[in-house]
GROMACS .gro file of C-alpha atoms in nm:
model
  316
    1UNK     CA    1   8.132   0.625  -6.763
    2UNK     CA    2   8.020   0.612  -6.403
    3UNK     CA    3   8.078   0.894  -6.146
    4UNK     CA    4   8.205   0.606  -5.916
    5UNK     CA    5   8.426   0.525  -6.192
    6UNK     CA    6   8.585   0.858  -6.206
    7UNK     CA    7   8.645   0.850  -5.841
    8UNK     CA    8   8.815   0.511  -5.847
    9UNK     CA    9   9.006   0.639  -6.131
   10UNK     CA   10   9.135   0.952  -5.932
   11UNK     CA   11   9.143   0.777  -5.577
   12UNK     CA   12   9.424   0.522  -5.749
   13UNK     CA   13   9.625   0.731  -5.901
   14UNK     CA   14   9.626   0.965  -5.580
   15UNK     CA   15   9.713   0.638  -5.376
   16UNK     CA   16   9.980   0.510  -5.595
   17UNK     CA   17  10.148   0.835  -5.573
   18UNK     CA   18  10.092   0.883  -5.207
   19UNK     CA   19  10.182   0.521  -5.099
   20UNK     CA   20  10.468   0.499  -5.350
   21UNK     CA   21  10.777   0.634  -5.108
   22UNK     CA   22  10.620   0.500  -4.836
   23UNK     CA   23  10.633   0.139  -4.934
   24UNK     CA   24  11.006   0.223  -5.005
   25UNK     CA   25  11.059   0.331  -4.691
   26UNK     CA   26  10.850   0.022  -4.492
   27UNK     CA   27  11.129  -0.191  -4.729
   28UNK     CA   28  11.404  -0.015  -4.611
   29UNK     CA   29  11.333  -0.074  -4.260
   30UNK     CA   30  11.323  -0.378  -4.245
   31UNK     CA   31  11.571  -0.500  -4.429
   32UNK     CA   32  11.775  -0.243  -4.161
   33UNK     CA   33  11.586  -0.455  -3.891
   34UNK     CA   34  11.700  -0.780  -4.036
   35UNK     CA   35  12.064  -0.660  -4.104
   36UNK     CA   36  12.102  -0.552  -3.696
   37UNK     CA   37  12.124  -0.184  -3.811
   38UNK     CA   38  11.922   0.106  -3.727
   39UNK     CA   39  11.653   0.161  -3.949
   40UNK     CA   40  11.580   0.499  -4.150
   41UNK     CA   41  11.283   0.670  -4.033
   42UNK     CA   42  10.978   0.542  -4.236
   43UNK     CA   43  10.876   0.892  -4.419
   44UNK     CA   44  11.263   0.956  -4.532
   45UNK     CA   45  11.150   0.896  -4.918
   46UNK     CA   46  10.948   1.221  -4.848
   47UNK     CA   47  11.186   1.387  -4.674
   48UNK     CA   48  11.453   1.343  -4.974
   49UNK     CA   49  11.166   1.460  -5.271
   50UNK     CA   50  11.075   1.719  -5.054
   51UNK     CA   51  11.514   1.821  -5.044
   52UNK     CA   52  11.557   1.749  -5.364
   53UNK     CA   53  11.250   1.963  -5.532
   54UNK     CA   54  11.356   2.292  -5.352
   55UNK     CA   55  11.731   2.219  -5.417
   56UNK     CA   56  11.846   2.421  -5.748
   57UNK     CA   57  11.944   2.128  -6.051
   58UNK     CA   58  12.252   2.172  -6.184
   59UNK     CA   59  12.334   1.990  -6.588
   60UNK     CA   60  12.604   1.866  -6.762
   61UNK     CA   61  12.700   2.090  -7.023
   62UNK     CA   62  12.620   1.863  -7.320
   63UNK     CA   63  12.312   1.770  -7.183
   64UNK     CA   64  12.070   1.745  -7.487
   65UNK     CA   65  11.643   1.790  -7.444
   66UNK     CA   66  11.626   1.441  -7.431
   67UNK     CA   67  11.831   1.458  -7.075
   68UNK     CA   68  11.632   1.687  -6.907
   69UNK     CA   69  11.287   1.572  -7.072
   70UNK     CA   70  11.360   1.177  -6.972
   71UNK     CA   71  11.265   1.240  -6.560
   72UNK     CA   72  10.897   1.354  -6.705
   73UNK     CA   73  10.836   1.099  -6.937
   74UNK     CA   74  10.983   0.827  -6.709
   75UNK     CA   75  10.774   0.956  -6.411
   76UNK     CA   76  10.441   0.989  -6.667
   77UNK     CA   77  10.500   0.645  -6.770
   78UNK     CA   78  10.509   0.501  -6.366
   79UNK     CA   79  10.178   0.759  -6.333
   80UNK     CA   80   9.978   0.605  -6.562
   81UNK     CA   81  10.043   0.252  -6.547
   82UNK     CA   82   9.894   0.291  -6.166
   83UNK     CA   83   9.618   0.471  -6.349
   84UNK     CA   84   9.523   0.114  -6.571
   85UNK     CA   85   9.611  -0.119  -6.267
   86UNK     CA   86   9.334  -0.232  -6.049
   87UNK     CA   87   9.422  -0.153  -5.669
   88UNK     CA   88   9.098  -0.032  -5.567
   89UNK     CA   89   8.854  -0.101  -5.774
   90UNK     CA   90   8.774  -0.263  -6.116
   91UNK     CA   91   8.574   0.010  -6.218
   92UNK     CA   92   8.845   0.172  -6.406
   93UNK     CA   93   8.726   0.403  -6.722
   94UNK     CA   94   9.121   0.417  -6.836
   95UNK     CA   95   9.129   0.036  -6.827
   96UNK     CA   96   8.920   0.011  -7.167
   97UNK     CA   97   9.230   0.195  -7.356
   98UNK     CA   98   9.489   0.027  -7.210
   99UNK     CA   99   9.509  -0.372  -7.144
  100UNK     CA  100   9.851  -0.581  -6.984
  101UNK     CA  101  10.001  -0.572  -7.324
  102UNK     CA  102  10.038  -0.230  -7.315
  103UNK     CA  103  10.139  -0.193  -6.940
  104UNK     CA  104  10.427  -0.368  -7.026
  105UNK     CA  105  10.454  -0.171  -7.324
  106UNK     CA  106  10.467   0.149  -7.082
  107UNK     CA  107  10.739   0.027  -6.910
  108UNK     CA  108  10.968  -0.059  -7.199
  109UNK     CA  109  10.892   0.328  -7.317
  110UNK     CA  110  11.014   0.412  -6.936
  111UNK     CA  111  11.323   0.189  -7.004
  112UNK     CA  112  11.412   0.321  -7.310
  113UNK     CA  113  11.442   0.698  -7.244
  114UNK     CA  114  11.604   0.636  -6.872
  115UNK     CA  115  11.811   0.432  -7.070
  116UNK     CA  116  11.886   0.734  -7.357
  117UNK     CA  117  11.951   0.987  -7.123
  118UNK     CA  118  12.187   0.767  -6.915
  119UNK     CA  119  12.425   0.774  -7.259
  120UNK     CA  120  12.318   1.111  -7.351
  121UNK     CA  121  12.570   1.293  -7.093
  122UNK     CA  122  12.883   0.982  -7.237
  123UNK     CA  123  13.016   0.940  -6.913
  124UNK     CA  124  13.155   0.579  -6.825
  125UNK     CA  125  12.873   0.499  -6.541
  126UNK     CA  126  12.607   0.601  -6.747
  127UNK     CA  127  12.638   0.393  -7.061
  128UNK     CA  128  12.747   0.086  -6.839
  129UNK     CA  129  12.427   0.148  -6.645
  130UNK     CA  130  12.171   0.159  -6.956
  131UNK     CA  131  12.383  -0.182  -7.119
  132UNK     CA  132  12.296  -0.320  -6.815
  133UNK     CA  133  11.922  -0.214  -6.788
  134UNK     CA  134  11.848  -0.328  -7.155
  135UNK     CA  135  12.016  -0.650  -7.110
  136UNK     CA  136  11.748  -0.682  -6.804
  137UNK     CA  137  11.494  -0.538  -6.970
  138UNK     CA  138  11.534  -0.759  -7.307
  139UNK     CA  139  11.477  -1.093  -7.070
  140UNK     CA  140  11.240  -0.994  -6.830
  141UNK     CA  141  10.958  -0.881  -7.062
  142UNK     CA  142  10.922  -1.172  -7.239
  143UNK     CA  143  10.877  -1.355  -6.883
  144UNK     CA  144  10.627  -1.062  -6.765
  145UNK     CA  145  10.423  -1.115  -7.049
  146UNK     CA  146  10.403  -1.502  -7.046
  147UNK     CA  147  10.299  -1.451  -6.659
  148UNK     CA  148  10.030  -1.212  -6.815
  149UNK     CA  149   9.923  -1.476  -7.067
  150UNK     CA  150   9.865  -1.710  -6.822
  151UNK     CA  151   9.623  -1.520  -6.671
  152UNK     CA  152   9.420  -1.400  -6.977
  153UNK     CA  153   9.381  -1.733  -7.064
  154UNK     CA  154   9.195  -1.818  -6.784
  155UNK     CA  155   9.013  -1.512  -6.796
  156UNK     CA  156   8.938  -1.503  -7.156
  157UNK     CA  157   9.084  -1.125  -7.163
  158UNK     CA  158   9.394  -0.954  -7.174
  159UNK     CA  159   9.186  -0.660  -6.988
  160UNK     CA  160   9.343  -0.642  -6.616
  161UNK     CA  161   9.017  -0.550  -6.434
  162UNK     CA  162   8.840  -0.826  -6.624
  163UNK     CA  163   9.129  -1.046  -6.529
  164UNK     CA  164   9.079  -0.933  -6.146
  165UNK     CA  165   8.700  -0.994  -6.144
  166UNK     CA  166   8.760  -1.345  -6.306
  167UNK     CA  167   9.022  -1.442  -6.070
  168UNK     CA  168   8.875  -1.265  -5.744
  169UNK     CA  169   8.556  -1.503  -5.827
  170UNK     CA  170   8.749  -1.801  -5.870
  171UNK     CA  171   8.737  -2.056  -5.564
  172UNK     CA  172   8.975  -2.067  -5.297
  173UNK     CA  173   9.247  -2.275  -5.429
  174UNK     CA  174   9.635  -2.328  -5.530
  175UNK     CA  175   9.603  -2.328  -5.903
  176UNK     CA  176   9.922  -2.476  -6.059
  177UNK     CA  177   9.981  -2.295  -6.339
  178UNK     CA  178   9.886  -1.957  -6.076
  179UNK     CA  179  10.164  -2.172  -5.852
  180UNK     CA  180  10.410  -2.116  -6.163
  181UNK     CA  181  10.358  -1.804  -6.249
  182UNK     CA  182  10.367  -1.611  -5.934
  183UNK     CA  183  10.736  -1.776  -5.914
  184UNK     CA  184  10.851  -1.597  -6.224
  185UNK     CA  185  10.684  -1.286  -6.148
  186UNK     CA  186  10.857  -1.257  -5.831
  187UNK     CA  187  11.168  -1.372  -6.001
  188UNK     CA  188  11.093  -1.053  -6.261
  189UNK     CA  189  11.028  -0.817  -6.055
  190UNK     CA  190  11.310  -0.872  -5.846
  191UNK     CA  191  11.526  -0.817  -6.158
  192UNK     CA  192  11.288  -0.524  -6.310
  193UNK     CA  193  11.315  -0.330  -5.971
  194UNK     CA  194  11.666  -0.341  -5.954
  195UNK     CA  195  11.682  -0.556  -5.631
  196UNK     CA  196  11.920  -0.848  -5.452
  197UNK     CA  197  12.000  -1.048  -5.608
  198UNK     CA  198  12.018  -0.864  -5.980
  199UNK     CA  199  12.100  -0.558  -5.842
  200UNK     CA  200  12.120  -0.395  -5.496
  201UNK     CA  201  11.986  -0.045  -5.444
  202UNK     CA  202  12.208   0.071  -5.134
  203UNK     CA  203  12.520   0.033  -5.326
  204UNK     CA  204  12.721   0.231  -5.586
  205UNK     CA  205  12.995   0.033  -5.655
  206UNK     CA  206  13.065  -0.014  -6.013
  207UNK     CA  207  13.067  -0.371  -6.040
  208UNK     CA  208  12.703  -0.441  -5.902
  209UNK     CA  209  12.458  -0.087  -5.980
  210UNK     CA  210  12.258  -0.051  -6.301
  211UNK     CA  211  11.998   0.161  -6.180
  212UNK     CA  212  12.213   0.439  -5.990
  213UNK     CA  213  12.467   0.447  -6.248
  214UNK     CA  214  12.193   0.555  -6.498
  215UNK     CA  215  12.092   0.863  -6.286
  216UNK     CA  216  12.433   0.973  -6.146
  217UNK     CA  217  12.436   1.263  -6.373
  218UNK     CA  218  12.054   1.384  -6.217
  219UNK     CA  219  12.017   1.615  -5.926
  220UNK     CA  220  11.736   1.831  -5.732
  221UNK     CA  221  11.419   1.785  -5.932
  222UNK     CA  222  11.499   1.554  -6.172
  223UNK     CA  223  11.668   1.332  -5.969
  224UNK     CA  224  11.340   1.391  -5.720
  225UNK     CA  225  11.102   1.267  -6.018
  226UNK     CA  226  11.373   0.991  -6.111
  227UNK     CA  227  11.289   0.829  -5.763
  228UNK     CA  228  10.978   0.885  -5.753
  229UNK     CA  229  10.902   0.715  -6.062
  230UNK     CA  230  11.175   0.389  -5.867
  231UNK     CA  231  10.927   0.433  -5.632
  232UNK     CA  232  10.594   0.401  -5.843
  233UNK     CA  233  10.757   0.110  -6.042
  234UNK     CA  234  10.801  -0.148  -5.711
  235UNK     CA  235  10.459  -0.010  -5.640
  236UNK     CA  236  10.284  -0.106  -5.929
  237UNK     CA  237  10.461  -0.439  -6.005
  238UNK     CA  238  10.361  -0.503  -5.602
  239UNK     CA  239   9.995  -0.423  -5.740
  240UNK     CA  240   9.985  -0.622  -6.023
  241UNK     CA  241  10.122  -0.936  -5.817
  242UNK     CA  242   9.825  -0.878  -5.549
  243UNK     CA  243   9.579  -0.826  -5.831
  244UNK     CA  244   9.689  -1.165  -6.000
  245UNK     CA  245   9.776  -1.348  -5.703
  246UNK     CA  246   9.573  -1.198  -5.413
  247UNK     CA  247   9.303  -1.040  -5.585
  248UNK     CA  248   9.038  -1.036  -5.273
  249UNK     CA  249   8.882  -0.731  -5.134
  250UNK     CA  250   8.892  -0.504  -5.427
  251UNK     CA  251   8.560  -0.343  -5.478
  252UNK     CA  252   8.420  -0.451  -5.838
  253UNK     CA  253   8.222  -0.215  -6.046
  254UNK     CA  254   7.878  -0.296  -5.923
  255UNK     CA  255   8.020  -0.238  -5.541
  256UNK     CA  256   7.958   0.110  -5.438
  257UNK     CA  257   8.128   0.373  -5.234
  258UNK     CA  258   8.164   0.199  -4.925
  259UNK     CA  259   8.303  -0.127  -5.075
  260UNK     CA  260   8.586   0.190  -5.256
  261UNK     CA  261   8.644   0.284  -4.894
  262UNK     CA  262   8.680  -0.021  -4.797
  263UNK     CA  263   8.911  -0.171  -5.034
  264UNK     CA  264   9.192   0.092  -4.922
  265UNK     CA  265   9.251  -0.078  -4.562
  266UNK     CA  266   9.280  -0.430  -4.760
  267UNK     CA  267   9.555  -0.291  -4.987
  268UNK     CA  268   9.713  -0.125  -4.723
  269UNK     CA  269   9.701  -0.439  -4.528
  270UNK     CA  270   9.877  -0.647  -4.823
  271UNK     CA  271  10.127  -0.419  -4.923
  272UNK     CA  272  10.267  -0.445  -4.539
  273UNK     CA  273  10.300  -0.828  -4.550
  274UNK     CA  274  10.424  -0.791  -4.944
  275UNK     CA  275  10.682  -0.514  -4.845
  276UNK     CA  276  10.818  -0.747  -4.525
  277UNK     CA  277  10.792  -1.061  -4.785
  278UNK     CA  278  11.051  -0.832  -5.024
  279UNK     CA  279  11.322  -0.714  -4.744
  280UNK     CA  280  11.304  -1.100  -4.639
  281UNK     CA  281  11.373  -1.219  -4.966
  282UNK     CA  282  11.669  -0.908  -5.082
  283UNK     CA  283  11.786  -1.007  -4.715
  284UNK     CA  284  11.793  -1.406  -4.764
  285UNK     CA  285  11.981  -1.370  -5.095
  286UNK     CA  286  12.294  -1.252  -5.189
  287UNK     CA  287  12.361  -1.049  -5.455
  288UNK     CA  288  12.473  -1.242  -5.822
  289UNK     CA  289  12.704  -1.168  -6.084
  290UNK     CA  290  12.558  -0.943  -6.370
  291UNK     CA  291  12.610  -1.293  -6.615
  292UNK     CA  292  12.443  -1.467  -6.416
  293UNK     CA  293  12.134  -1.214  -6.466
  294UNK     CA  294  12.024  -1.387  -6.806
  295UNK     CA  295  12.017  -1.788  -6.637
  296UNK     CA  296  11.806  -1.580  -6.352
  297UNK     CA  297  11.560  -1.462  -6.611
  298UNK     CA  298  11.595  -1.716  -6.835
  299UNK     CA  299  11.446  -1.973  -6.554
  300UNK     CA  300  11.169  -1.704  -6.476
  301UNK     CA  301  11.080  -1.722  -6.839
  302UNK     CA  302  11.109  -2.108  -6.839
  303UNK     CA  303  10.847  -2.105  -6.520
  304UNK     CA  304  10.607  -1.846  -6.684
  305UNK     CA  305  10.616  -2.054  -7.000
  306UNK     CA  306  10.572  -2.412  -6.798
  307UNK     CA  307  10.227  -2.200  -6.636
  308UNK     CA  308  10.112  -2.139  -6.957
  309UNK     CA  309  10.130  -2.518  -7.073
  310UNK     CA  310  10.024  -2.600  -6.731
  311UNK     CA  311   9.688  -2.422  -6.791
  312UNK     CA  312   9.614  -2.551  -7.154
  313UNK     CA  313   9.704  -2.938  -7.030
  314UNK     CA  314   9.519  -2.926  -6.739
  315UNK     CA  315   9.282  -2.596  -6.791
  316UNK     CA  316   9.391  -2.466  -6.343
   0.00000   0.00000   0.00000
């Protein structure tokens, strides 16, 4: 384990949760810029945490340990997935514990107890909320991991830095079974992130939210750590999509400090175009019908699994 490691390690975790709520709020402007409204300023994600942790929480009477330990573990889960995703550099010492397989494994354990301690309190929102998120969650794995097959096979590893180097390396070209799979995975995340169309995020109505219903019941901190960890979540599936798809001008391990530094502009740089690429996108569509969620996900799972035979039939 390299000292350079260490830092890499440390300067992408710090970034994720830096840049998190910031990328949220770049989002929300523009899609306020594309709607003719006035935008929110871009630091108002801050501004709420920094409400919301001084604000004193207040919990439902029934509320088991499960309720109030759910915000931690959901947040810890969002943490350390940025922790085993390359942003800045390959050189990752966590990456060796951890491979995709178990990324998406972290965010099923995030699902699951935001999910639990939606039902825990048995109000009406809550349990509608976590149906909701599990019937999402159940089809949009499978299509996550068939867009992470895709790319281990060309990589010969299921390793995400070793992925990145392989793919960063690779010459300049559109790849088809690449071409197929970052279709699904924009298709998934739009559905794992709880945006238009599967979901809208400005709305509480009853008939369209699955994410807000499950953290109605949360206020001051953990409703602060609840959105953060929202936050970290579109930030790491927009980091995994740049690292698959766009994998250019992060530092690999035998780079040294400058080429660290330097990667931060670049990912700076693509998370601008990827956050204006997102409000176009949630602007452009309109939001579906929660049955019409599994046909959604059911054609991003057909796509990932075309990519897959795609790259055994014709080895691109």
């Amino acid at each position: 384990m390299s000292w350079s490691g260490v830092l890499a390690q440390l300067l992408e975790i710090a970034v994720a949760l830096a840049l998190a709520p910031l990328m949220t709020g770049w989002v929300n402007q523009w899609r306020a810029w594309f709607q003719n409204k006035s935008a929110p300023p871009l630091l108002q994600p801050y501004h709420v945490l920094h409400k919301l942790f001084n604000k004193e929480s207040v919990v439902a009477e029934h509320a088991s340990s499960l309720f109030r330990a759910a915000p931690y573990i959901v947040f810890g889960c969002m943490a350390l997935a940025s922790s085993i995703i390359p942003t800045l550099s390959t050189d990752l010492p966590l990456s060796a514990a951890a491979d995709v397989i178990a990324l998406v494994g972290l965010f099923a354990l995030a699902r699951v107890f935001i999910a639990l301690a939606a039902m825990d309190i048995g109000t009406a929102f809550g349990s509608l909320g976590a149906r909701r998120e599990m019937l999402v969650g159940f089809l949009a794995e499978p299509a996550l991991l068939m867009v992470l097959f895709t790319a281990s096979l060309i990589s010969g590893s299921t390793s995400l830095p070793s992925i990145v180097d392989t793919l960063a390396h690779r010459d300049l070209a559109i790849y088809p079974s690449l071409a197929f799979a970052g279709v699904a995975f924009t298709m998934v995340s739009l559905a794992e992130n709880a945006r238009i169309p599967v979901d809208n995020p400005a709305t509480h109505l009853e008939l369209t939210m699955i994410h807000e219903a499950m953290v109605l019941e949360y206020s001051a901190r953990h409703l602060a750590l609840m959105e953060w960890a929202a936050a970290l979540k579109l930030f790491n599936y927009s980091c995994i999509g740049l690292a698959l798809f766009f994998p250019y001008g992060i530092a690999a391990a035998e780079d040294g400090y400058v080429a660290l530094l330097g990667a931060a502009p670049v990912l700076i740089s693509k998370l601008v175009v990827g956050g204006f690429l997102l409000a176009t996108i949630e602007t452009l569509s309109a939001k579906m019908r929660i049955f019409r969620a599994p046909e959604f996900l059911g054609t991003a799972f057909l796509l990932a699994v075309l990519a897959m035979l795609v790259n055994q039939m014709l080895g691109s």
